[in-house]
Coordinates of C-alpha atoms and ligand atoms in Angstrom, one line a residue:
M1184 CA 34.4 110.3 9.9
K1185 CA 33.9 112.8 12.1
F1186 CA 36.9 115.4 13.2
L1187 CA 36.2 116.8 16.6
F1188 CA 38.4 119.8 17.4
D1189 CA 39.3 121.7 20.8
L1190 CA 39.2 125.4 19.8
D1191 CA 41.7 127.1 22.0
G1192 CA 44.8 126.7 20.7
T1193 CA 43.9 123.7 18.4
V1194 CA 41.7 126.0 15.7
T1195 CA 42.4 129.6 17.3
R1196 CA 46.0 131.0 17.2
Q1197 CA 45.7 131.6 20.9
E1198 CA 43.9 130.6 24.0
T1199 CA 40.7 132.7 23.8
L1200 CA 40.1 133.7 28.0
P1201 CA 43.3 135.5 28.4
I1202 CA 42.1 137.8 25.2
I1203 CA 39.1 138.6 27.0
S1204 CA 40.7 139.3 30.5
G1205 CA 43.3 141.5 28.5
H1206 CA 40.6 143.5 26.9
F1207 CA 38.7 144.0 30.2
G1208 CA 41.9 144.4 32.2
C1209 CA 42.1 141.5 34.7
N1210 CA 44.7 139.6 33.1
E1211 CA 46.9 138.3 35.8
Q1212 CA 44.1 136.2 37.6
I1213 CA 42.9 134.6 34.3
A1214 CA 46.6 134.2 32.8
E1215 CA 47.6 132.0 36.0
L1216 CA 44.4 130.1 36.1
T1217 CA 44.9 129.3 32.6
T1218 CA 48.3 128.3 32.6
R1219 CA 47.3 125.8 35.8
T1220 CA 44.5 124.2 34.0
V1221 CA 45.9 123.7 30.7
A1222 CA 48.8 122.0 32.4
G1223 CA 46.2 119.8 34.4
N1224 CA 47.1 121.2 37.9
I1225 CA 43.4 122.7 38.6
P1226 CA 40.7 120.5 37.3
F1227 CA 39.0 122.0 34.4
I1228 CA 35.4 122.2 35.8
E1229 CA 36.5 124.3 39.1
S1230 CA 39.0 126.5 36.9
F1231 CA 35.9 127.1 34.4
I1232 CA 33.6 128.1 37.0
R1233 CA 36.3 130.4 38.6
R1234 CA 37.0 132.2 35.4
V1235 CA 33.4 132.5 34.4
N1236 CA 32.8 134.2 37.9
I1237 CA 35.5 136.7 36.9
L1238 CA 35.0 137.4 33.3
G1239 CA 31.0 136.8 33.6
R1240 CA 30.5 140.3 35.1
Y1241 CA 31.4 141.8 31.5
S1242 CA 29.5 142.7 28.6
V1243 CA 28.6 139.4 26.9
R1244 CA 28.1 141.3 23.6
E1245 CA 31.5 143.1 23.8
T1246 CA 33.0 139.9 24.8
N1247 CA 31.1 138.0 21.3
E1248 CA 32.6 140.8 19.3
L1249 CA 35.9 140.5 20.8
L1250 CA 36.5 136.6 20.3
S1251 CA 34.6 137.1 16.7
G1252 CA 38.1 138.7 15.8
V1253 CA 40.3 136.0 17.2
S1254 CA 42.8 134.7 14.5
L1255 CA 42.4 131.1 13.4
Y1256 CA 45.1 128.7 12.1
P1257 CA 44.6 129.4 8.4
A1258 CA 45.0 125.8 7.0
I1259 CA 42.9 124.4 9.5
A1260 CA 40.3 126.9 9.1
E1261 CA 40.5 125.6 5.3
F1262 CA 40.0 122.1 6.0
I1263 CA 37.0 122.7 8.0
A1264 CA 35.5 124.8 5.6
A1265 CA 36.4 122.0 2.7
H1266 CA 34.7 119.4 5.1
K1267 CA 32.0 121.5 6.8
E1268 CA 29.8 118.3 7.3
D1269 CA 32.4 116.1 9.0
C1270 CA 34.1 118.8 11.2
V1271 CA 32.7 119.7 14.8
I1272 CA 34.2 121.8 17.1
V1273 CA 33.8 121.0 21.0
T1274 CA 35.2 123.6 23.6
G1275 CA 34.3 123.9 27.2
N1276 CA 33.8 128.0 26.5
L1277 CA 30.4 129.4 26.9
T1278 CA 28.5 129.4 23.9
C1279 CA 27.3 133.4 24.6
W1280 CA 30.6 134.2 24.4
C1281 CA 31.6 132.5 21.1
E1282 CA 28.8 132.6 18.8
G1283 CA 30.4 135.1 16.5
L1284 CA 33.8 133.2 16.5
F1285 CA 31.7 129.8 15.5
N1286 CA 29.7 131.5 12.6
K1287 CA 33.2 132.4 11.5
I1288 CA 34.5 128.9 11.7
G1289 CA 31.2 127.6 10.0
C1290 CA 30.6 124.3 11.4
Q1291 CA 28.7 122.5 13.9
C1292 CA 30.0 124.0 17.3
Y1293 CA 29.2 122.7 21.0
G1294 CA 30.1 124.6 24.2
S1295 CA 28.9 125.1 27.6
E1296 CA 25.8 127.1 28.2
A1297 CA 24.9 130.0 30.5
E1298 CA 22.0 132.1 31.6
V1299 CA 22.4 135.7 30.4
V1300 CA 20.6 138.6 31.9
D1301 CA 21.1 142.3 31.2
D1302 CA 24.2 141.7 28.9
K1303 CA 25.8 139.8 31.8
V1304 CA 26.5 136.1 32.8
V1305 CA 24.2 135.2 35.7
K1306 CA 24.3 131.5 35.9
I1307 CA 26.2 128.4 34.2
K1308 CA 23.8 126.1 33.1
S1309 CA 25.8 123.3 31.6
I1310 CA 29.7 122.5 31.3
L1311 CA 30.5 120.8 27.9
R1312 CA 32.3 117.3 29.0
K1313 CA 33.9 116.7 25.4
E1314 CA 33.8 113.3 25.5
Q1315 CA 30.1 113.1 25.6
I1316 CA 29.9 114.6 22.1
V1317 CA 32.7 112.0 21.4
D1318 CA 30.4 109.0 22.2
L1319 CA 27.2 110.8 20.7
Y1320 CA 29.0 110.9 17.3
K1321 CA 30.3 107.1 17.8
A1322 CA 26.9 106.0 19.0
L1323 CA 25.7 107.2 15.4
G1324 CA 28.4 105.0 13.9
E1325 CA 31.0 107.4 13.0
T1326 CA 34.7 107.1 13.3
V1327 CA 35.8 109.8 15.6
V1328 CA 39.3 111.9 15.3
F1329 CA 39.5 114.1 18.1
I1330 CA 42.3 116.8 18.0
G1331 CA 43.2 118.7 21.0
D1332 CA 46.1 120.0 23.0
G1333 CA 45.0 120.6 26.8
N1334 CA 44.3 118.4 29.8
N1335 CA 40.5 119.1 29.4
D1336 CA 41.2 117.0 25.9
L1337 CA 42.1 114.1 27.6
E1338 CA 39.0 111.9 28.3
A1339 CA 37.7 113.1 24.9
M1340 CA 40.7 111.6 23.3
R1341 CA 40.6 108.8 25.0
H1342 CA 36.9 107.9 24.2
A1343 CA 37.8 108.6 20.4
N1344 CA 38.9 106.2 17.7
I1345 CA 41.9 108.2 16.6
S1346 CA 43.5 110.7 18.7
I1347 CA 45.7 113.4 17.5
A1348 CA 47.6 116.0 20.0
A1349 CA 48.5 119.4 18.5
G1350 CA 51.2 121.5 19.4
L1351 CA 50.7 124.3 17.6
T1352 CA 50.3 127.2 20.4
H1353 CA 52.1 125.4 23.0
N1354 CA 53.2 122.1 23.8
P1355 CA 50.5 119.5 24.5
A1356 CA 49.6 118.7 28.0
Q1357 CA 51.6 115.9 29.4
S1358 CA 49.0 113.8 29.9
L1359 CA 47.8 113.5 26.4
M1360 CA 51.4 112.2 25.4
S1361 CA 50.5 108.7 27.2
I1362 CA 47.2 108.0 25.2
C1363 CA 47.4 109.6 22.0
D1364 CA 48.0 108.4 18.5
Y1365 CA 49.8 111.0 17.2
V1366 CA 51.5 114.3 18.4
I1367 CA 51.9 117.0 15.6
Y1368 CA 53.7 120.4 16.2
N1369 CA 52.8 121.8 12.6
E1370 CA 49.7 123.2 10.9
K1371 CA 50.6 122.0 7.5
A1372 CA 51.7 118.2 9.0
L1373 CA 48.3 118.2 11.1
V1374 CA 46.3 119.0 7.8
R1375 CA 48.2 116.7 5.7
Q1376 CA 47.2 113.9 8.5
M1377 CA 43.7 115.1 8.7
R1378 CA 43.8 114.9 4.7
Q1379 CA 45.0 111.2 4.6
L1380 CA 42.4 110.0 7.2
C1381 CA 40.0 111.6 4.7
G1382 CA 42.0 109.5 1.7
E1383 CA 43.2 112.5 0.1
Y1384 CA 46.7 111.5 -0.5
G1385 CA 50.1 113.3 -1.2
D1386 CA 51.6 112.0 -4.9
S1387 CA 54.8 110.6 -2.8
K1388 CA 55.3 107.8 -0.8
S1389 CA 55.7 108.2 3.0
V1390 CA 58.5 107.5 5.1
V1391 CA 57.7 105.6 8.3
I1392 CA 60.8 105.3 10.5
S1393 CA 60.5 102.9 13.6
C1394 CA 62.3 104.5 16.8
A1395 CA 60.1 103.0 19.5
G1396 CA 62.7 100.3 21.1
I1397 CA 64.7 100.4 23.8
G1398 CA 67.8 99.5 22.3
S1399 CA 68.6 97.0 24.9
R1400 CA 71.4 94.9 22.6
L1401 CA 73.4 97.9 22.1
G1402 CA 74.0 98.5 25.7
L1403 CA 74.3 102.1 25.7
G1404 CA 71.4 102.7 27.7
L1405 CA 69.6 105.0 25.0
T1406 CA 67.0 104.2 22.0
K1407 CA 68.9 103.8 19.1
A1408 CA 68.0 107.1 17.4
L1409 CA 69.8 109.2 20.0
V1410 CA 73.1 107.0 19.9
Q1411 CA 75.6 109.5 18.5
I1412 CA 77.4 108.4 15.1
N1413 CA 80.4 111.0 14.4
G1414 CA 79.1 113.6 16.3
N1415 CA 75.5 113.6 15.0
S1416 CA 72.5 111.6 16.4
L1417 CA 71.4 108.6 14.5
I1418 CA 68.0 110.1 13.9
S1419 CA 69.5 113.1 12.5
W1420 CA 71.3 111.4 9.7
Q1421 CA 68.2 109.9 8.7
L1422 CA 66.3 113.1 8.6
K1423 CA 69.1 114.4 6.4
L1424 CA 68.6 111.5 4.2
F1425 CA 65.1 112.1 3.7
E1426 CA 65.2 115.7 3.4
S1427 CA 63.2 115.8 0.5
V1428 CA 60.2 113.5 1.7
E1429 CA 57.3 115.5 2.6
D1430 CA 55.7 112.9 5.0
V1431 CA 58.3 111.7 7.4
R1432 CA 56.5 109.4 10.0
L1433 CA 58.3 108.4 13.0
V1434 CA 57.1 105.8 15.4
I1435 CA 58.3 106.7 19.1
G1436 CA 57.8 104.9 22.3
F1437 CA 60.6 104.6 24.7
Q1438 CA 62.2 108.1 25.5
G1439 CA 59.8 109.4 23.0
G1440 CA 60.0 112.9 24.7
E1441 CA 63.6 113.1 24.1
I1442 CA 63.4 111.8 20.6
I1443 CA 60.8 114.4 19.7
E1444 CA 63.2 117.4 21.0
E1445 CA 66.0 116.4 19.0
V1446 CA 63.9 115.7 15.8
R1447 CA 62.5 119.4 16.0
K1448 CA 66.0 120.7 16.2
Y1449 CA 66.0 119.5 12.5
R1450 CA 62.5 119.8 11.1
D1451 CA 58.9 120.4 12.6
D1452 CA 56.6 118.9 10.2
V1453 CA 57.4 115.3 11.2
I1454 CA 54.3 113.4 12.5
F1455 CA 55.0 111.6 15.5
C1456 CA 53.2 108.4 15.9
F1457 CA 52.7 106.3 19.1
N1458 CA 53.6 102.8 19.8
H1459 CA 52.5 102.9 23.3
R1460 CA 53.0 99.1 23.8
Y1461 CA 56.8 99.1 22.6
F1462 CA 57.9 96.9 25.3
E1463 CA 55.6 93.7 24.3
T1464 CA 55.6 94.5 20.6
K1465 CA 58.2 94.2 17.7
T1466 CA 58.9 96.4 14.7
G1467 CA 55.9 95.0 12.7
A1468 CA 53.7 96.9 15.3
S1469 CA 55.5 100.1 15.0
Y1470 CA 55.6 99.7 11.3
Y1471 CA 51.7 99.2 11.0
L1472 CA 51.1 102.0 13.4
G1473 CA 53.3 104.6 11.6
A1474 CA 51.8 103.5 8.0
R1475 CA 48.0 102.8 8.7
H1476 CA 47.2 106.4 8.1
A1477 CA 50.0 107.5 5.8
N1478 CA 50.0 107.7 1.8
P1479 CA 48.9 104.6 0.2
E1480 CA 52.8 103.6 -0.3
T1481 CA 55.0 103.4 2.7
L1482 CA 58.8 103.2 3.1
E1483 CA 59.5 101.0 6.1
W1484 CA 62.5 102.1 7.9
D1485 CA 64.0 100.9 10.9
G1486 CA 65.6 103.2 13.1
D1487 CA 68.5 101.6 13.6
L1488 CA 69.5 101.3 9.9
L1489 CA 71.7 103.1 7.8
V1490 CA 71.5 103.0 4.2
H1491 CA 74.4 104.7 1.7
P1492 CA 72.9 108.0 0.5
D1493 CA 72.9 107.1 -3.2
D1494 CA 70.7 104.3 -2.6
V1495 CA 68.5 105.7 -0.4
K1496 CA 67.8 108.2 -3.2
M1497 CA 67.1 105.3 -5.6
L1498 CA 64.7 103.7 -3.0
L1499 CA 62.9 107.0 -2.9
D1500 CA 62.7 107.0 -6.6
T1501 CA 61.8 103.3 -7.1
P1502 CA 57.6 102.9 -7.5
G1503 CA 55.8 99.8 -6.3
E1504 CA 56.5 97.3 -3.5
F1505 CA 60.0 96.0 -2.9
I1506 CA 62.2 94.2 -0.3
C1507 CA 65.8 95.3 0.4
Y1508 CA 68.5 92.8 1.2
G1509 CA 72.4 93.0 1.4
D1510 CA 75.7 91.0 1.7
I1511 CA 75.6 89.1 4.8
T1512 CA 77.8 90.6 7.2
S1513 CA 76.7 89.1 10.9
D1514 CA 76.1 85.7 12.1
D1515 CA 72.7 86.1 14.2
T1516 CA 70.6 87.4 11.5
V1517 CA 67.4 86.7 9.1
C1518 CA 68.6 85.8 5.7
V1519 CA 66.7 86.0 2.3
H1520 CA 66.6 83.0 -0.4
V1521 CA 66.4 85.1 -3.9
D1522 CA 65.7 83.8 -7.6
E1523 CA 67.8 84.7 -10.7
K1524 CA 65.8 88.0 -11.0
G1525 CA 66.1 89.4 -7.8
N1526 CA 63.1 88.3 -6.5
V1527 CA 62.6 87.3 -2.8
L1528 CA 61.3 83.8 -2.3
D1529 CA 61.6 83.5 1.6
F1530 CA 62.9 84.6 4.9
S1531 CA 65.1 82.1 7.1
R1532 CA 67.0 82.1 10.2
E1533 CA 69.3 79.3 9.0
G1534 CA 71.2 81.0 6.4
G1535 CA 70.5 82.1 2.6
D1536 CA 71.6 84.1 0.0
Y1537 CA 71.7 87.4 1.5
E1538 CA 71.1 89.4 4.7
W1539 CA 67.5 91.1 5.2
T1540 CA 68.3 94.1 6.0
G1541 CA 65.4 96.4 5.2
P1542 CA 64.1 98.8 4.4
A1543 CA 60.9 97.5 2.5
C1544 CA 58.0 99.5 0.4
M1545 CA 54.5 98.4 0.8
D1546 CA 51.2 99.4 -0.5
K1547 CA 48.9 99.9 2.6
K1548 CA 46.2 97.1 1.0
H1549 CA 48.8 94.6 1.9
L1550 CA 49.2 96.3 5.5
I1551 CA 48.3 94.1 8.5
Y1552 CA 48.6 94.4 12.1
C1553 CA 51.8 92.3 13.1
S1554 CA 53.0 92.4 16.8
Q1555 CA 56.2 90.6 15.7
N1556 CA 59.0 91.6 13.3
V1557 CA 58.3 93.2 10.1
Y1558 CA 59.5 90.6 8.0
N1559 CA 56.8 88.3 9.5
M1560 CA 54.4 90.9 7.8
F1561 CA 56.1 90.1 4.5
E1562 CA 56.2 86.2 4.6
P1563 CA 53.2 85.5 3.2
L1564 CA 53.4 88.0 0.2
C1565 CA 56.9 86.4 -0.7
P1566 CA 57.8 86.1 -3.4
M1567 CA 58.3 89.8 -3.6
R1568 CA 60.7 92.1 -6.0
G1569 CA 63.9 92.2 -4.2
I1570 CA 66.5 95.1 -4.5
K1571 CA 70.0 94.8 -3.2
V1572 CA 71.4 97.8 -0.9
R1573 CA 74.4 99.2 1.0
A1574 CA 72.7 98.9 4.3
Y1575 CA 74.0 98.6 8.0
D1576 CA 72.3 97.6 11.0
I1577 CA 73.0 99.0 14.5
D1578 CA 72.2 96.1 16.9
T1579 CA 75.3 95.4 18.8
Y1580 CA 78.3 97.6 19.9
N1581 CA 80.7 96.2 17.1
D1582 CA 77.8 97.5 14.7
Y1583 CA 78.0 100.6 16.2
V1584 CA 81.8 100.9 15.6
R1585 CA 81.7 99.7 12.6
V1586 CA 79.0 101.8 11.1
S1587 CA 80.9 105.0 12.7
E1588 CA 83.9 104.1 10.3
I1589 CA 81.7 103.5 7.2
T1590 CA 79.8 106.5 7.7
K1591 CA 83.1 108.9 8.0
D1592 CA 83.1 109.3 4.1
W1593 CA 79.4 110.3 3.5
T1594 CA 78.4 113.4 2.2
I1595 CA 74.5 114.0 2.7
Ligands
MG1937 MG1 43.0 123.8 24.1

């Protein structure tokens, strides 16, 4: 596996070109160009040529020294240092400006090339297209993970096997949000995800909350995570219930941008996983996408499910695989048959002993892609250990009214 990083704003804390322009006193021109480029409003190549035309007349040596001092995200720099052979920097920036910075980072780096005469840039020789470097490593048989934040990372992310949009220095370019696998806003969370991709797992389970659906049966015109329950969004209730969990992963699709905004009011270190095909797929697909690069054990959680706080604690402390069920409360539901030891024997649409409510806990070794419901993924694994919980599903408007009543006395 190879990790390919964009440089500016992903590994460095600041965009580097404004630092150069600030130093040489041509701020305004560059700042405007940079903002418009990062947002995707000027084609990268044109913008790059215009920026080099402005900055190329200043001392290359001085620029290089200046950029050597740019501060890096420390945990990312540490990850790169610890995985030097598997990390690569790909930047559109000129290599002649970044040599010192490249040395400081310490891994293989690719940049654009220029001809330098008398310490000035006289000609751009090549402009790096990041997707070519992605293709290069893929052709060598590597799985490529691309981490970036700007519109000029779009094609590289499209070509990569796994793409992570980073929102560390600024929000990722909007164009990335419709193609990336993950968006992560917190440095520690980004490093956690990269380590998980390397098989370096945390010792607790991950929680995967599926919030990608359109919530059509509820009829409130909102994805369920954003529905208000007693003055707070459903997702904020769940975040409170999982406050103690390090690796919380939220699968998003419909109204993903609004969910991100709501979640970030409460915590910044959630890993957002995209199910771009949320309209054609069901919760099985969302769970798979949320769990595939998580810790080995993942607690599967439907975004429309509220479970009694005491039961949530019990489930988080219970090791191993299990499936949860509750008393039957609605007619149109999937039920389970349970033996005398509490093991789940099968799922059925035609009645049973209890209602299948979720959540469930599954080991990665049993995870397979499934475009259908989560329980379809568990059917071949039965019999499985069952645990009875007080769980409340919010599928219909009546459920919504009922849950609003029940949660009135909850203290979280
Ligand atoms: Mg960048």
